[in-house]
Backbone as a printed PyTorch tensor [residue, N CA C, xyz], in Angstrom:
tensor([[[  0.8210,  -1.2010,   0.0000],
         [  0.0000,   0.0000,   0.0000],
         [  0.8620,   1.2620,   0.0000]],

        [[  0.4060,   2.2100,  -0.7460],
         [  1.1120,   3.4800,  -0.8830],
         [  0.8690,   4.3530,   0.3460]],

        [[  1.9470,   4.9150,   0.9010],
         [  1.8120,   5.8260,   2.0250],
         [  1.7100,   7.2460,   1.4870]],

        [[  0.6650,   7.9260,   1.8750],
         [  0.4340,   9.2930,   1.4080],
         [  0.6960,  10.2140,   2.5780]],

        [[  1.7620,  10.9950,   2.4660],
         [  2.1690,  11.8290,   3.5870],
         [  1.6830,  13.2710,   3.4390]],

        [[  2.0220,  14.0530,   4.4390],
         [  1.5990,  15.4520,   4.5200],
         [  2.0590,  16.2620,   3.3030]],

        [[  3.3030,  16.0650,   2.8740],
         [  3.8110,  16.8470,   1.7440],
         [  3.0800,  16.5020,   0.4460]],

        [[  2.7220,  15.2410,   0.2610],
         [  1.9620,  14.8450,  -0.9250],
         [  0.5890,  15.5100,  -0.9200]],

        [[ -0.0570,  15.4990,   0.2220],
         [ -1.3750,  16.1470,   0.3390],
         [ -1.2520,  17.6380,   0.0400]],

        [[ -0.2060,  18.2870,   0.5470],
         [ -0.0120,  19.7190,   0.2800],
         [  0.2000,  20.0030,  -1.1980]],

        [[  0.8890,  19.1060,  -1.8930],
         [  1.0970,  19.2750,  -3.3350],
         [ -0.2350,  19.1660,  -4.0760]],

        [[ -1.1070,  18.2830,  -3.6030],
         [ -2.3760,  18.0320,  -4.2890],
         [ -3.4700,  19.0630,  -3.9720]],

        [[ -3.3870,  19.7060,  -2.8160],
         [ -4.4520,  20.6230,  -2.3900],
         [ -4.9070,  21.6210,  -3.4570]],

        [[ -3.9990,  22.2370,  -4.2280],
         [ -4.4750,  23.1870,  -5.2540],
         [ -5.4350,  22.5660,  -6.2760]],

        [[ -5.3380,  21.2530,  -6.4750],
         [ -6.2210,  20.5970,  -7.4310],
         [ -7.6800,  20.5670,  -6.9480]],

        [[ -7.9120,  20.8470,  -5.6720],
         [ -9.2780,  20.9380,  -5.1660],
         [-10.0130,  22.1280,  -5.7680]],

        [[ -9.2620,  23.1020,  -6.2730],
         [ -9.8590,  24.2940,  -6.8900],
         [-10.0030,  24.1370,  -8.4000]],

        [[ -9.5880,  23.0100,  -8.9430],
         [ -9.6110,  22.7860, -10.3900],
         [-11.0490,  22.7940, -10.8950]],

        [[-11.2400,  23.2930, -12.1010],
         [-12.5920,  23.3120, -12.6650],
         [-12.9950,  21.9410, -13.2130]],

        [[-12.0090,  21.0660, -13.4130],
         [-12.2930,  19.7250, -13.9160],
         [-12.6540,  18.7970, -12.7530]],

        [[-13.8590,  18.2430, -12.7660],
         [-14.2980,  17.3960, -11.6560],
         [-13.3640,  16.2120, -11.3910]],

        [[-12.7840,  15.6330, -12.4570],
         [-11.9270,  14.4660, -12.2820],
         [-10.7220,  14.7840, -11.4020]],

        [[-10.1310,  15.9700, -11.5930],
         [ -8.9650,  16.3720, -10.7980],
         [ -9.3400,  16.5260,  -9.3260]],

        [[-10.4860,  17.1430,  -9.0900],
         [-10.9390,  17.3580,  -7.7110],
         [-11.2530,  16.0210,  -7.0440]],

        [[-11.9700,  15.1640,  -7.7230],
         [-12.3770,  13.8840,  -7.1520],
         [-11.1590,  12.9930,  -6.8980]],

        [[-10.2130,  12.9970,  -7.8180],
         [ -8.9790,  12.2400,  -7.6070],
         [ -8.2690,  12.7380,  -6.3440]],

        [[ -8.1730,  14.0470,  -6.2030],
         [ -7.5150,  14.6260,  -5.0320],
         [ -8.2520,  14.2390,  -3.7450]],

        [[ -9.5670,  14.2720,  -3.7680],
         [-10.3490,  13.8590,  -2.6000],
         [-10.0630,  12.4000,  -2.2420]],

        [[-10.0110,  11.5480,  -3.2570],
         [ -9.7470,  10.1320,  -3.0170],
         [ -8.3730,   9.9240,  -2.3860]],

        [[ -7.3700,  10.6310,  -2.8920],
         [ -6.0160,  10.5110,  -2.3360],
         [ -5.9970,  11.0240,  -0.9030]],

        [[ -6.6270,  12.1750,  -0.6610],
         [ -6.6520,  12.7400,   0.6870],
         [ -7.3500,  11.8000,   1.6620]],

        [[ -8.4030,  11.1550,   1.1870],
         [ -9.1490,  10.2480,   2.0580],
         [ -8.3130,   9.0230,   2.4460]],

        [[ -7.3930,   8.6300,   1.5750],
         [ -6.5310,   7.4850,   1.8610],
         [ -5.3270,   7.8650,   2.7130]],

        [[ -5.1180,   9.1470,   2.9120],
         [ -3.9580,   9.6010,   3.6720],
         [ -4.3020,   9.6990,   5.1590]],

        [[ -3.3110,  10.0980,   5.9270],
         [ -3.5340,  10.3500,   7.3490],
         [ -3.9970,  11.7830,   7.5820]],

        [[ -4.2420,  12.5080,   6.4990],
         [ -4.5840,  13.9250,   6.5730],
         [ -6.1050,  14.1310,   6.5370]],

        [[ -6.8120,  13.4490,   7.4090],
         [ -8.2730,  13.5490,   7.4290],
         [ -8.7260,  14.9750,   7.7400]],

        [[ -7.9750,  15.6710,   8.5860],
         [ -8.3410,  17.0550,   8.9180],
         [ -8.2590,  17.9610,   7.7000]],

        [[ -7.2660,  17.7510,   6.8510],
         [ -7.1500,  18.5370,   5.6210],
         [ -8.3460,  18.2700,   4.7140]],

        [[ -8.7700,  17.0230,   4.6560],
         [ -9.9550,  16.6570,   3.8750],
         [-11.1870,  17.3540,   4.4380]],

        [[-11.3550,  17.2850,   5.7590],
         [-12.5100,  17.9140,   6.4030],
         [-12.5260,  19.4280,   6.1750]],

        [[-11.3530,  20.0460,   6.1500],
         [-11.2750,  21.4910,   5.8820],
         [-11.7210,  21.8210,   4.4650]],

        [[-11.4020,  20.9460,   3.5280],
         [-11.6720,  21.2150,   2.1140],
         [-13.1330,  20.9980,   1.7210]],

        [[-13.8040,  20.0730,   2.3610],
         [-15.1370,  19.6560,   1.9040],
         [-16.1930,  20.7620,   1.8930]],

        [[-16.3350,  21.5900,   2.9240],
         [-17.3950,  22.6050,   2.8710],
         [-17.2810,  23.5400,   1.6700]],

        [[-16.0750,  23.9180,   1.3070],
         [-15.8880,  24.8070,   0.1610],
         [-16.2990,  24.1640,  -1.1510]],

        [[-16.2250,  22.8480,  -1.2170],
         [-16.5690,  22.1460,  -2.4550],
         [-18.0790,  22.0780,  -2.6910]],

        [[-18.8640,  22.4330,  -1.6920],
         [-20.3280,  22.4640,  -1.8880],
         [-20.7410,  23.5740,  -2.8570]],

        [[-19.8280,  24.4930,  -3.1270],
         [-20.1060,  25.5790,  -4.0710],
         [-19.3820,  25.3680,  -5.4070]],

        [[-18.7680,  24.2130,  -5.6020],
         [-18.0380,  23.9390,  -6.8500],
         [-19.0110,  23.9590,  -8.0230]],

        [[-18.5730,  24.4390,  -9.2040],
         [-19.4870,  24.4800, -10.3530],
         [-19.9410,  23.1070, -10.8520]],

        [[-19.1860,  22.0520, -10.5440],
         [-19.5520,  20.7200, -11.0270],
         [-20.4910,  20.0040, -10.0550]],

        [[-21.6490,  19.5530, -10.5440],
         [-22.5470,  18.7680,  -9.6870],
         [-21.8690,  17.5010,  -9.1480]],

        [[-21.0020,  16.8700,  -9.9320],
         [-20.3090,  15.6560,  -9.4800],
         [-19.4600,  15.9400,  -8.2490]],

        [[-18.7830,  17.0870,  -8.2510],
         [-17.9320,  17.4420,  -7.1100],
         [-18.7950,  17.7370,  -5.8850]],

        [[-19.8930,  18.4680,  -6.0810],
         [-20.7740,  18.7590,  -4.9440],
         [-21.3180,  17.4750,  -4.3380]],

        [[-21.6900,  16.5360,  -5.1980],
         [-22.2160,  15.2540,  -4.7210],
         [-21.1510,  14.4710,  -3.9530]],

        [[-19.9450,  14.4040,  -4.4930],
         [-18.8380,  13.7160,  -3.8190],
         [-18.5640,  14.3430,  -2.4500]],

        [[-18.5990,  15.6720,  -2.3950],
         [-18.3610,  16.3630,  -1.1210],
         [-19.4480,  15.9910,  -0.1160]],

        [[-20.6980,  15.9750,  -0.5530],
         [-21.8050,  15.6240,   0.3420],
         [-21.6960,  14.1850,   0.8410]],

        [[-21.3080,  13.2670,  -0.0380],
         [-21.1380,  11.8680,   0.3830],
         [-20.1140,  11.7620,   1.5050]],

        [[-19.0080,  12.4800,   1.3570],
         [-17.9520,  12.4190,   2.3660],
         [-18.3630,  13.1410,   3.6470]],

        [[-19.0510,  14.2630,   3.5070],
         [-19.5310,  14.9960,   4.6850],
         [-20.4510,  14.1010,   5.5100]],

        [[-21.3250,  13.3830,   4.8370],
         [-22.2250,  12.4680,   5.5490],
         [-21.4360,  11.3250,   6.1870]],

        [[-20.5590,  10.7030,   5.4230],
         [-19.7950,   9.5520,   5.9220],
         [-18.9120,   9.9290,   7.1050]],

        [[-18.3150,  11.1250,   7.0620],
         [-17.4440,  11.5870,   8.1390],
         [-18.2300,  12.2440,   9.2770]],

        [[-19.5430,  12.3080,   9.0970],
         [-20.4640,  12.8920,  10.0860],
         [-19.9870,  14.2780,  10.5410]],

        [[-19.7990,  15.1510,   9.5630],
         [-19.2560,  16.4870,   9.8070],
         [-20.3700,  17.4650,  10.1880]],

        [[-20.8010,  17.4030,  11.4290],
         [-21.9090,  18.2490,  11.8840],
         [-21.6000,  19.7390,  11.7810]],

        [[-20.3360,  20.1130,  11.7940],
         [-19.9750,  21.5330,  11.6670],
         [-20.3780,  22.1020,  10.3040]],

        [[-20.6020,  21.2370,   9.3260],
         [-20.9910,  21.7000,   7.9890],
         [-22.5010,  21.8680,   7.8460]],

        [[-23.2340,  21.6120,   8.9030],
         [-24.6930,  21.6440,   8.8330],
         [-25.2550,  22.9230,   8.2020]],

        [[-24.7870,  24.1260,   8.5800],
         [-25.3290,  25.3270,   7.9220],
         [-25.1070,  25.3140,   6.4010]],

        [[-23.9420,  24.8740,   5.9560],
         [-23.6540,  24.8320,   4.5200],
         [-24.5210,  23.7820,   3.8200]],

        [[-24.7230,  22.6290,   4.4640],
         [-25.5650,  21.5820,   3.8760],
         [-27.0120,  22.0610,   3.8090]],

        [[-27.4860,  22.7080,   4.8700],
         [-28.8500,  23.2250,   4.8800],
         [-29.0370,  24.2590,   3.7600]],

        [[-28.0520,  25.1430,   3.5870],
         [-28.1000,  26.1480,   2.5210],
         [-28.1600,  25.4730,   1.1550]],

        [[-27.3430,  24.4410,   0.9580],
         [-27.3480,  23.7250,  -0.3160],
         [-28.7200,  23.1000,  -0.5810]],

        [[-29.2980,  22.4670,   0.4210],
         [-30.6150,  21.8390,   0.2430],
         [-31.6610,  22.8820,  -0.1480]],

        [[-31.5290,  24.0780,   0.3710],
         [-32.4970,  25.1320,   0.0590],
         [-32.2920,  25.7870,  -1.3020]],

        [[-31.1040,  25.6300,  -1.8910],
         [-30.8240,  26.3520,  -3.1360],
         [-30.4340,  25.4730,  -4.3160]],

        [[-30.0830,  24.2310,  -4.0810],
         [-29.5760,  23.3520,  -5.1420],
         [-30.6330,  23.0820,  -6.2040]],

        [[-30.2290,  23.1500,  -7.4760],
         [-31.1510,  22.8950,  -8.5830],
         [-30.9230,  21.5410,  -9.2430]],

        [[-29.7690,  20.9300,  -9.0200],
         [-29.4700,  19.6250,  -9.6070],
         [-30.0530,  18.5410,  -8.6980]],

        [[-30.9870,  17.7320,  -9.2320],
         [-31.6520,  16.7310,  -8.3870],
         [-30.6890,  15.6620,  -7.8830]],

        [[-29.6550,  15.3420,  -8.6590],
         [-28.6780,  14.3540,  -8.2170],
         [-27.8800,  14.8320,  -7.0160]],

        [[-27.5680,  16.1180,  -6.9930],
         [-26.8520,  16.6970,  -5.8560],
         [-27.8060,  16.8250,  -4.6710]],

        [[-29.0120,  17.2770,  -4.9450],
         [-29.9930,  17.4530,  -3.8740],
         [-30.2990,  16.1260,  -3.1840]],

        [[-30.2940,  15.0280,  -3.9410],
         [-30.4880,  13.7040,  -3.3350],
         [-29.4860,  13.4850,  -2.2030]],

        [[-28.2230,  13.7770,  -2.4690],
         [-27.1800,  13.5720,  -1.4550],
         [-27.2150,  14.6510,  -0.3750]],

        [[-27.7210,  15.8230,  -0.7220],
         [-27.9230,  16.8570,   0.2860],
         [-28.9700,  16.4310,   1.3030]],

        [[-30.0530,  15.8170,   0.8310],
         [-31.1040,  15.3340,   1.7320],
         [-30.5720,  14.2330,   2.6480]],

        [[-29.7800,  13.3420,   2.0910],
         [-29.1860,  12.2660,   2.8990],
         [-28.3140,  12.8570,   4.0000]],

        [[-27.4370,  13.7710,   3.5970],
         [-26.5140,  14.3710,   4.5690],
         [-27.2760,  15.1550,   5.6320]],

        [[-28.2730,  15.9210,   5.2110],
         [-29.0490,  16.7210,   6.1640],
         [-29.7260,  15.8310,   7.1960]],

        [[-30.3440,  14.7560,   6.7410],
         [-31.0240,  13.8460,   7.6710],
         [-30.0430,  13.2350,   8.6710]],

        [[-28.8710,  12.8740,   8.2090],
         [-27.8840,  12.2310,   9.0870],
         [-27.2570,  13.2360,  10.0440]],

        [[-26.9640,  14.4420,   9.5630],
         [-26.2750,  15.4300,  10.3950],
         [-27.1930,  16.1200,  11.3890]],

        [[-28.4720,  16.2170,  11.0430],
         [-29.4070,  16.9760,  11.8790],
         [-30.6940,  16.1890,  12.0580]],

        [[-30.5560,  14.9770,  12.5840],
         [-31.7150,  14.0870,  12.6760],
         [-32.8520,  14.6610,  13.5050]],

        [[-32.5650,  15.5750,  14.4330],
         [-33.6200,  16.1510,  15.2760],
         [-34.4880,  17.1450,  14.5130]],

        [[-33.8610,  18.0260,  13.7360],
         [-34.6120,  19.1230,  13.1160],
         [-34.8060,  18.9870,  11.6120]],

        [[-34.1580,  18.0170,  11.0000],
         [-34.2080,  17.9140,   9.5400],
         [-35.4770,  17.2360,   9.0410]],

        [[-36.2210,  16.5950,   9.9140],
         [-37.3680,  15.8000,   9.4600],
         [-38.3090,  16.5900,   8.5590]],

        [[-38.7390,  17.7610,   8.9890],
         [-39.7250,  18.5150,   8.2030],
         [-39.2070,  18.8410,   6.8040]],

        [[-37.9510,  19.2150,   6.7180],
         [-37.3770,  19.5410,   5.4130],
         [-37.2630,  18.3000,   4.5360]],

        [[-36.6890,  17.2460,   5.0780],
         [-36.4400,  16.0380,   4.2900],
         [-37.7430,  15.3300,   3.9410]],

        [[-38.6770,  15.2760,   4.8680],
         [-39.9420,  14.5610,   4.6470],
         [-40.7520,  15.1480,   3.4970]],

        [[-40.5480,  16.4250,   3.2000],
         [-41.2640,  17.0400,   2.0580],
         [-40.9450,  16.3430,   0.7460]],

        [[-39.8250,  15.6260,   0.6940],
         [-39.3930,  14.9750,  -0.5440],
         [-39.7460,  13.4890,  -0.6010]],

        [[-40.4030,  12.9590,   0.4330],
         [-40.7250,  11.5300,   0.4550],
         [-41.6130,  11.1060,  -0.7070]],

        [[-42.4460,  12.0120,  -1.1840],
         [-43.3470,  11.6880,  -2.2930],
         [-43.0530,  12.5350,  -3.5290]],

        [[-41.8180,  13.0290,  -3.6290],
         [-41.4300,  13.8570,  -4.7770],
         [-41.5670,  13.0610,  -6.0710]],

        [[-41.9430,  13.7250,  -7.1610],
         [-42.0410,  13.0110,  -8.4310],
         [-40.6660,  12.5690,  -8.9700]],

        [[-39.6180,  13.2810,  -8.5930],
         [-38.2730,  12.9360,  -9.0670],
         [-37.7220,  11.7930,  -8.2050]],

        [[-37.3780,  10.6900,  -8.8460],
         [-36.9020,   9.5070,  -8.1330],
         [-35.6800,   9.7910,  -7.2640]],

        [[-34.6690,  10.5380,  -7.7470],
         [-33.5130,  10.7890,  -6.8730],
         [-33.8960,  11.5120,  -5.5740]],

        [[-34.8490,  12.4170,  -5.6500],
         [-35.2490,  13.1550,  -4.4460],
         [-35.9630,  12.2290,  -3.4630]],

        [[-36.8330,  11.3840,  -3.9940],
         [-37.5160,  10.4160,  -3.1400],
         [-36.5180,   9.4630,  -2.4890]],

        [[-35.5880,   8.9670,  -3.3080],
         [-34.5700,   8.0470,  -2.8080],
         [-33.7160,   8.7210,  -1.7290]],

        [[-33.3020,   9.9600,  -1.9660],
         [-32.4850,  10.6840,  -0.9890],
         [-33.2050,  10.8740,   0.3280]],

        [[-34.4850,  11.2260,   0.2650],
         [-35.2640,  11.4390,   1.4890],
         [-35.4410,  10.1290,   2.2530]],

        [[-35.7930,   9.0670,   1.5470],
         [-36.0180,   7.7840,   2.2190],
         [-34.7200,   7.2550,   2.8240]],

        [[-33.6360,   7.2770,   2.0570],
         [-32.3550,   6.7790,   2.5600],
         [-31.9130,   7.5880,   3.7770]],

        [[-31.9770,   8.9010,   3.6750],
         [-31.5400,   9.7490,   4.7860],
         [-32.3380,   9.5020,   6.0510]],

        [[-33.6590,   9.4320,   5.9070],
         [-34.5000,   9.2340,   7.0930],
         [-34.3560,   7.8260,   7.6650]],

        [[-34.1230,   6.8310,   6.8160],
         [-33.8980,   5.4810,   7.3370],
         [-32.5570,   5.3900,   8.0540]],

        [[-31.5760,   6.1200,   7.5600],
         [-30.2540,   6.0800,   8.2000],
         [-30.2820,   6.7450,   9.5620]],

        [[-30.9660,   7.8800,   9.6500],
         [-30.9440,   8.5860,  10.9290],
         [-32.0380,   9.6430,  10.9690]],

        [[-33.2670,   9.2250,  10.9540],
         [-34.3570,  10.1820,  10.9690],
         [-35.1910,  10.1360,  12.2290]],

        [[-34.6830,   9.5320,  13.2820],
         [-35.4820,   9.3890,  14.4910],
         [-36.6440,   8.4520,  14.2260]],

        [[-37.4710,   8.2470,  15.2200],
         [-38.6000,   7.3250,  15.0710],
         [-39.5740,   7.8220,  14.0130]],

        [[-39.9080,   9.1020,  14.0700],
         [-40.8610,   9.6730,  13.1200],
         [-40.3700,   9.5190,  11.6830]],

        [[-39.1090,   9.8470,  11.4430],
         [-38.5430,   9.7510,  10.1030],
         [-38.4050,   8.3230,   9.6270]],

        [[-37.9900,   7.4400,  10.5210],
         [-37.8190,   6.0380,  10.1620],
         [-39.1500,   5.4050,   9.7890]],

        [[-40.1920,   5.7200,  10.5520],
         [-41.5190,   5.1660,  10.2570],
         [-42.0340,   5.6920,   8.9200]],

        [[-41.9440,   6.9950,   8.7000],
         [-42.4420,   7.5910,   7.4530],
         [-41.6850,   7.0370,   6.2440]],

        [[-40.3650,   6.9670,   6.3470],
         [-39.5600,   6.4550,   5.2390],
         [-39.7880,   4.9550,   5.0610]],

        [[-39.9170,   4.2300,   6.1650],
         [-40.1580,   2.7900,   6.1000],
         [-41.4710,   2.4560,   5.4150]],

        [[-42.4920,   3.2610,   5.6660],
         [-43.7860,   3.0470,   4.9990],
         [-43.6450,   3.2030,   3.4910]],

        [[-42.9220,   4.2480,   3.0590],
         [-42.7090,   4.4730,   1.6150],
         [-41.9240,   3.3090,   1.0220]],

        [[-40.8980,   2.8720,   1.7380],
         [-40.0720,   1.7770,   1.2460],
         [-40.8930,   0.4950,   1.1110]],

        [[-41.7100,   0.1930,   2.0930],
         [-42.5260,  -1.0310,   2.0280],
         [-43.5040,  -0.9830,   0.8620]],

        [[-44.0730,   0.2000,   0.5830],
         [-44.9700,   0.3230,  -0.5750],
         [-44.2270,   0.0170,  -1.8680]],

        [[-42.9810,   0.4790,  -1.9630],
         [-42.1860,   0.2240,  -3.1640],
         [-41.8520,  -1.2550,  -3.2930]],

        [[-41.3640,  -1.8480,  -2.2260],
         [-40.9150,  -3.2370,  -2.2550],
         [-42.0820,  -4.1960,  -2.4460]],

        [[-43.2130,  -3.9140,  -1.8000],
         [-44.3630,  -4.8130,  -1.8620],
         [-45.2880,  -4.5420,  -3.0440]],

        [[-45.0790,  -3.4390,  -3.7400],
         [-45.9630,  -3.0720,  -4.8450],
         [-45.7590,  -3.9420,  -6.0740]],

        [[-46.6810,  -3.8010,  -7.0270],
         [-46.6250,  -4.5910,  -8.2530],
         [-45.7400,  -3.9300,  -9.3080]],

        [[-45.4480,  -2.6420,  -9.1300],
         [-44.6810,  -1.8740, -10.1020],
         [-43.2120,  -2.2900, -10.1020]],

        [[-42.7130,  -2.7420, -11.2490],
         [-41.3220,  -3.1880, -11.3620],
         [-40.3510,  -2.0490, -11.0740]],

        [[-40.6390,  -0.8470, -11.5590],
         [-39.7690,   0.3080, -11.3080],
         [-39.7230,   0.6280,  -9.8150]],

        [[-40.8630,   0.5050,  -9.1470],
         [-40.9190,   0.7380,  -7.7100],
         [-40.0980,  -0.2770,  -6.9500]],

        [[-40.1830,  -1.5430,  -7.3830],
         [-39.3900,  -2.5960,  -6.7390],
         [-37.9000,  -2.3300,  -6.9270]],

        [[-37.5210,  -1.8790,  -8.1190],
         [-36.1120,  -1.5790,  -8.3860],
         [-35.6380,  -0.4180,  -7.5080]],

        [[-36.4650,   0.6140,  -7.3800],
         [-36.1290,   1.7400,  -6.5130],
         [-36.0020,   1.2690,  -5.0660]],

        [[-36.9240,   0.4160,  -4.6340],
         [-36.8620,  -0.1390,  -3.2820],
         [-35.5710,  -0.9020,  -3.0510]],

        [[-35.1350,  -1.6790,  -4.0530],
         [-33.8830,  -2.4250,  -3.9400],
         [-32.6860,  -1.4770,  -3.8540]],

        [[-32.7020,  -0.3960,  -4.6340],
         [-31.6230,   0.5990,  -4.5650],
         [-31.5480,   1.2100,  -3.1630]],

        [[-32.7050,   1.5330,  -2.6210],
         [-32.7600,   2.1400,  -1.2860],
         [-32.2270,   1.1690,  -0.2420]],

        [[-32.6610,  -0.0830,  -0.3200],
         [-32.1690,  -1.0930,   0.6190],
         [-30.6510,  -1.2270,   0.5290]],

        [[-30.1210,  -1.2180,  -0.6990],
         [-28.6700,  -1.3000,  -0.8880],
         [-27.9780,  -0.0850,  -0.2590]],

        [[-28.5150,   1.1020,  -0.5270],
         [-27.8910,   2.3260,  -0.0250],
         [-27.9440,   2.4150,   1.5020]],

        [[-28.9980,   1.9010,   2.0830],
         [-29.1300,   1.9440,   3.5350],
         [-28.3220,   0.8190,   4.1790]],

        [[-28.0450,  -0.2050,   3.3830],
         [-27.2610,  -1.3240,   3.9170],
         [-28.1100,  -2.4150,   4.5030]],

        [[-29.3380,  -2.5320,   4.0240],
         [-30.2410,  -3.5780,   4.5080],
         [-30.2910,  -4.7010,   3.4880]],

        [[-30.5310,  -5.8830,   3.9480],
         [-30.6980,  -7.0260,   3.0500],
         [-32.1630,  -7.0970,   2.6140]],

        [[-32.3780,  -7.3140,   1.3460],
         [-33.7380,  -7.4810,   0.8370],
         [-34.2230,  -8.8910,   1.1890]],

        [[-35.3950,  -8.9610,   1.7550],
         [-35.9330, -10.2760,   2.1570],
         [-37.0660, -10.6680,   1.2530]]])
């Protein structure tokens, strides 16, 4: 395994500002494999304003995984202003996980959204950490998808189960 040290991370940091999503995502991946987790955590909030939806989504995935509650104001702002449904899906997930007490009302509005990514983001986020109220509401939607006759609904239900880490029975 390759050891990624502080000097390597410092050399790569400028690539976080690159307009090409591939350069930014590669740099994030390298930073995540290094011992420089704090440098990664410092960089992520700024990437929520990157022009590339792919970069914003990658940043949100890491913010959620690292449980970066300090980014909550930035994540909340993104959820309120984001126009890309793919990014908003991950914003809803992160919001539900980071602010499980107060995020329910915001995230629950998307449980029946016509856009599949928004519905998936709301259900996954609330199942991961939505408190009892959120878990029940999201669980009801998930059961309708899994138990329904609609093949597309069943496929969406399977995606949600995979994303939440549950086994389909």
